[in-house]
Amino acid sequence: MLAKKPPMGWNSWNTFTNKIDEKLIMETADAMVDNGLLDAGYEYLVIDDCWSEKQRDENGMLVADKEKFPHGIKYVADYVHSKGLKFGMYSCCGTLTCAGYPGSFGHEFDDAKYFAEVGVDFLKYDNCYKTKMENYLAYMRMSVALRSCGREILFSACNWGTDNVHSWARAVGAHMYRSTFDITDTFESIKELSESQKDKLVYSAPGCYNDIDMLVTGLHGEGSIGFGHGCTEANYRYHFAFWCLASSPLMIGCDVRNLSKENKALLTNPLLIRINQDEEGRPPIFFGDYEYHAFKVLSNNEYAIGFFNPLDKERKITFNFHDLGLMPNDRCVLKITDAFTGEDLGVYRDYFSAHVGSGDAKMFIATPVLL
Ligand code: GLA
């Protein structure tokens, strides 16, 4: 089964848009390995839109852009595979991709054959220039094509959360599905996207995960979705903590060849990734309307507890153990570990509080201990 756990990797779009080529992809593959991203679980390297020529060949097949990829896509895919990574590409369920390159509608079986031949392991499938065909059927067509192409290819549906995608993405065979419009490298966008999915995460589970969009951690206002602003490091912590608690796929969007020490530490944080990758893939439960907290049941008698402060002042956030159904006289206390630092914070009864800075988050792992 593919996507037993939320898929993790890197995607070219957020930083590079159409400025992609063979050199960038190969250097990114090197950097994913050298920076410990592959070891941390980021296994898919995905080339997004703008990789092909504007026209198909005389047989109706896709052709890689000859200037950007002079040795062809298979050459790049082979290199990516030689580094121990998996290789992903992009197409669209309409007649053109969002950036105006050939889309797959009417060519699904040709394109699945092409992707299988060049060694693709992951296909992101976008939603521009749609035909009159019902949206779920357009995705179903590519799902059938991929499943019959002779190669195992993870199907990443990207219809931006439209057409109630959460109600059919799993049914059509997608392994992850975009549930939001495009993220930008701003705290407003992170807040808006995370709020929009709080009541939809119950649909996400092993085999098919709700994708809140690619990570902006490390963009710092650069790239096509940076708009010159960027987020604070606190906002990036909020972003990554929420995506981990939500079991969202983790697709890095920054230039990993120039990753700061701080962002590398965040993106490879072992306890946060363990929360994201928990094999049970359970949804979190949220408490509070403004600053809020949430818990998620993990395997092995553990609970992840997230504290989120989207407000403009520091707040004290309290997790009452009553939220777990515990009562004061129960023979049960919680051992709390700070998921960001790994620090053992001791054993607590009834409640646990922490101060959380503006636009920041904290995350803990709690283990019940019987008295
Ligand atoms: C859409 C998608 C983005 C990206 C672009 C490419 O906007 O949502 O993630 O793939 O198309 O054109």
Coordinates of N, CA and C in Angstrom, one line a residue, residues 202-286:
V202 N -10.8 14.6 9.9 CA -11.3 13.3 10.2 C -11.4 12.4 9.0
Y203 N -11.3 13.0 7.8 CA -11.4 12.2 6.5 C -10.0 11.7 6.1
S204 N -8.9 12.2 6.8 CA -7.6 11.8 6.5 C -7.1 10.6 7.2
A205 N -6.5 9.6 6.6 CA -6.1 8.4 7.2 C -5.1 7.7 6.3
P206 N -4.5 6.6 6.9 CA -3.5 5.9 6.1 C -4.1 5.5 4.7
G207 N -3.3 5.7 3.7 CA -3.7 5.4 2.3 C -4.2 6.6 1.6
C208 N -4.6 7.6 2.3 CA -5.1 8.9 1.6 C -5.2 10.0 2.6
Y209 N -4.2 10.9 2.4 CA -4.1 12.0 3.4 C -4.5 13.4 2.9
N210 N -5.1 14.2 3.8 CA -5.5 15.6 3.5 C -4.2 16.4 3.4
D211 N -4.0 17.0 2.3 CA -2.7 17.8 2.0 C -3.1 19.3 2.1
I212 N -2.6 19.9 3.2 CA -2.9 21.4 3.4 C -2.0 22.3 2.6
D213 N -1.3 21.7 1.7 CA -0.4 22.4 0.8 C 1.1 22.3 1.3
M214 N 2.0 22.7 0.4 CA 3.4 22.5 0.6 C 3.9 23.4 1.7
L215 N 5.0 23.1 2.3 CA 5.5 23.9 3.4 C 6.2 25.2 2.9
V216 N 6.1 26.2 3.7 CA 6.7 27.5 3.3 C 8.0 27.7 4.2
T217 N 8.2 26.9 5.2 CA 9.3 27.0 6.1 C 10.6 27.2 5.3
G218 N 11.3 28.2 5.6 CA 12.6 28.4 5.0 C 12.5 29.3 3.7
L219 N 11.3 29.7 3.3 CA 11.3 30.6 2.1 C 11.8 32.0 2.5
H220 N 11.4 32.5 3.6 CA 11.8 33.8 4.1 C 11.5 34.9 3.0
G221 N 10.4 34.8 2.4 CA 10.0 35.9 1.4 C 10.5 35.7 0.1
E222 N 11.3 34.6 -0.2 CA 11.9 34.4 -1.5 C 10.9 33.6 -2.3
G223 N 11.2 33.4 -3.6 CA 10.5 32.5 -4.5 C 9.1 33.1 -4.9
S224 N 8.4 32.3 -5.6 CA 7.2 32.8 -6.3 C 6.1 33.1 -5.3
I225 N 6.1 32.5 -4.2 CA 4.9 32.7 -3.2 C 5.4 33.4 -2.0
G226 N 6.6 34.0 -2.1 CA 7.1 34.8 -0.9 C 6.6 36.2 -0.8
F227 N 6.4 36.8 -2.0 CA 5.9 38.2 -2.0 C 6.7 39.1 -1.2
G228 N 8.0 38.8 -1.0 CA 8.9 39.7 -0.3 C 8.7 39.8 1.2
H229 N 7.7 39.1 1.7 CA 7.4 39.2 3.2 C 8.1 38.1 4.0
G230 N 7.5 36.9 3.8 CA 8.0 35.8 4.6 C 7.5 35.8 6.0
C231 N 7.7 34.7 6.7 CA 7.2 34.5 8.0 C 8.4 34.7 9.0
T232 N 8.0 34.8 10.3 CA 9.0 34.8 11.4 C 9.3 33.3 11.6
E233 N 10.4 33.1 12.4 CA 10.7 31.7 12.7 C 9.6 31.1 13.6
A234 N 9.0 32.0 14.4 CA 7.9 31.5 15.3 C 6.7 31.0 14.4
N235 N 6.4 31.8 13.3 CA 5.4 31.4 12.4 C 5.7 30.1 11.7
Y236 N 6.9 29.9 11.4 CA 7.3 28.6 10.7 C 7.2 27.5 11.7
R237 N 7.4 27.7 13.0 CA 7.2 26.7 14.0 C 5.7 26.3 14.1
Y238 N 4.8 27.4 14.1 CA 3.4 27.2 14.1 C 2.9 26.3 13.0
H239 N 3.4 26.7 11.8 CA 3.1 26.1 10.5 C 3.5 24.6 10.6
F240 N 4.7 24.3 10.9 CA 5.2 22.9 10.9 C 4.5 22.1 12.0
A241 N 4.3 22.7 13.2 CA 3.6 22.0 14.2 C 2.2 21.6 13.8
F242 N 1.5 22.5 13.2 CA 0.1 22.2 12.8 C 0.1 21.2 11.7
W243 N 1.0 21.3 10.7 CA 1.0 20.3 9.6 C 1.3 18.9 10.2
C244 N 2.2 18.8 11.2 CA 2.6 17.6 11.8 C 1.4 17.0 12.6
L245 N 0.7 17.8 13.4 CA -0.4 17.3 14.2 C -1.6 16.9 13.3
A246 N -1.7 17.6 12.1 CA -2.8 17.3 11.2 C -2.5 16.1 10.3
S247 N -1.4 15.4 10.4 CA -0.9 14.4 9.5 C -0.9 14.8 8.1
S248 N -0.6 16.1 7.8 CA -0.6 16.5 6.4 C 0.7 16.0 5.8
P249 N 0.7 15.7 4.5 CA 1.9 15.4 3.8 C 2.9 16.6 4.0
L250 N 4.2 16.3 4.1 CA 5.2 17.4 4.4 C 6.0 17.5 3.1
M251 N 5.7 18.5 2.3 CA 6.5 18.7 1.0 C 7.2 20.0 1.2
I252 N 8.5 20.0 1.4 CA 9.3 21.2 1.5 C 9.3 22.0 0.3
G253 N 9.2 23.3 0.4 CA 9.1 24.2 -0.8 C 10.3 25.2 -0.9
C254 N 11.2 25.2 0.0 CA 12.3 26.2 0.0 C 13.5 25.6 -0.8
D255 N 14.5 26.4 -1.0 CA 15.7 26.0 -1.7 C 16.6 25.3 -0.7
V256 N 16.6 23.9 -0.8 CA 17.3 23.1 0.3 C 18.8 23.2 0.1
R257 N 19.2 23.8 -1.0 CA 20.7 23.9 -1.1 C 21.2 25.0 -0.2
N258 N 20.3 25.9 0.3 CA 20.7 27.0 1.2 C 19.8 27.0 2.4
L259 N 19.8 25.9 3.1 CA 18.9 25.8 4.3 C 19.6 26.3 5.5
S260 N 18.9 27.2 6.3 CA 19.6 27.7 7.5 C 19.6 26.6 8.5
K261 N 20.5 26.7 9.5 CA 20.6 25.7 10.6 C 19.3 25.6 11.3
E262 N 18.6 26.7 11.6 CA 17.4 26.7 12.4 C 16.3 26.0 11.6
N263 N 16.2 26.3 10.3 CA 15.1 25.7 9.5 C 15.4 24.2 9.3
K264 N 16.6 23.9 9.1 CA 17.0 22.4 9.0 C 16.6 21.7 10.3
A265 N 16.9 22.3 11.4 CA 16.6 21.6 12.7 C 15.0 21.5 12.8
L266 N 14.3 22.5 12.4 CA 12.8 22.4 12.5 C 12.3 21.3 11.5
L267 N 12.7 21.3 10.3 CA 12.2 20.4 9.3 C 12.6 18.9 9.6
T268 N 13.7 18.8 10.3 CA 14.1 17.4 10.6 C 13.9 17.0 12.1
N269 N 13.1 17.8 12.8 CA 12.9 17.5 14.2 C 12.3 16.1 14.4
P270 N 13.0 15.3 15.1 CA 12.5 13.9 15.2 C 11.2 13.6 15.8
L271 N 10.9 14.4 16.9 CA 9.6 14.1 17.6 C 8.5 14.7 16.8
L272 N 8.6 15.9 16.2 CA 7.5 16.4 15.4 C 7.2 15.5 14.2
I273 N 8.3 15.0 13.6 CA 8.1 14.1 12.5 C 7.5 12.8 12.9
R274 N 7.9 12.3 14.1 CA 7.2 11.1 14.7 C 5.7 11.3 14.8
I275 N 5.3 12.5 15.3 CA 3.9 12.8 15.4 C 3.2 12.8 14.1
N276 N 3.8 13.4 13.1 CA 3.2 13.4 11.7 C 3.1 12.0 11.1
Q277 N 4.1 11.2 11.4 CA 4.2 9.9 10.7 C 3.6 8.8 11.5
D278 N 3.0 9.1 12.6 CA 2.4 8.0 13.4 C 1.6 7.1 12.6
E279 N 1.8 5.8 12.7 CA 1.2 4.8 11.8 C -0.3 4.7 11.9
E280 N -0.9 5.2 13.1 CA -2.3 5.1 13.2 C -3.0 6.3 12.4
G281 N -2.3 7.3 12.2 CA -2.8 8.4 11.3 C -4.1 9.0 11.9
R282 N -4.2 9.2 13.2 CA -5.5 9.6 13.7 C -5.6 11.2 13.6
P283 N -6.8 11.7 13.5 CA -7.0 13.1 13.4 C -6.9 13.8 14.8
P284 N -6.5 15.0 14.9 CA -6.5 15.7 16.2 C -7.9 16.2 16.6
I285 N -8.1 16.5 17.9 CA -9.3 17.1 18.4 C -8.9 18.5 18.9
F286 N -9.6 19.5 18.5 CA -9.3 20.9 18.8 C -10.1 21.4 20.0

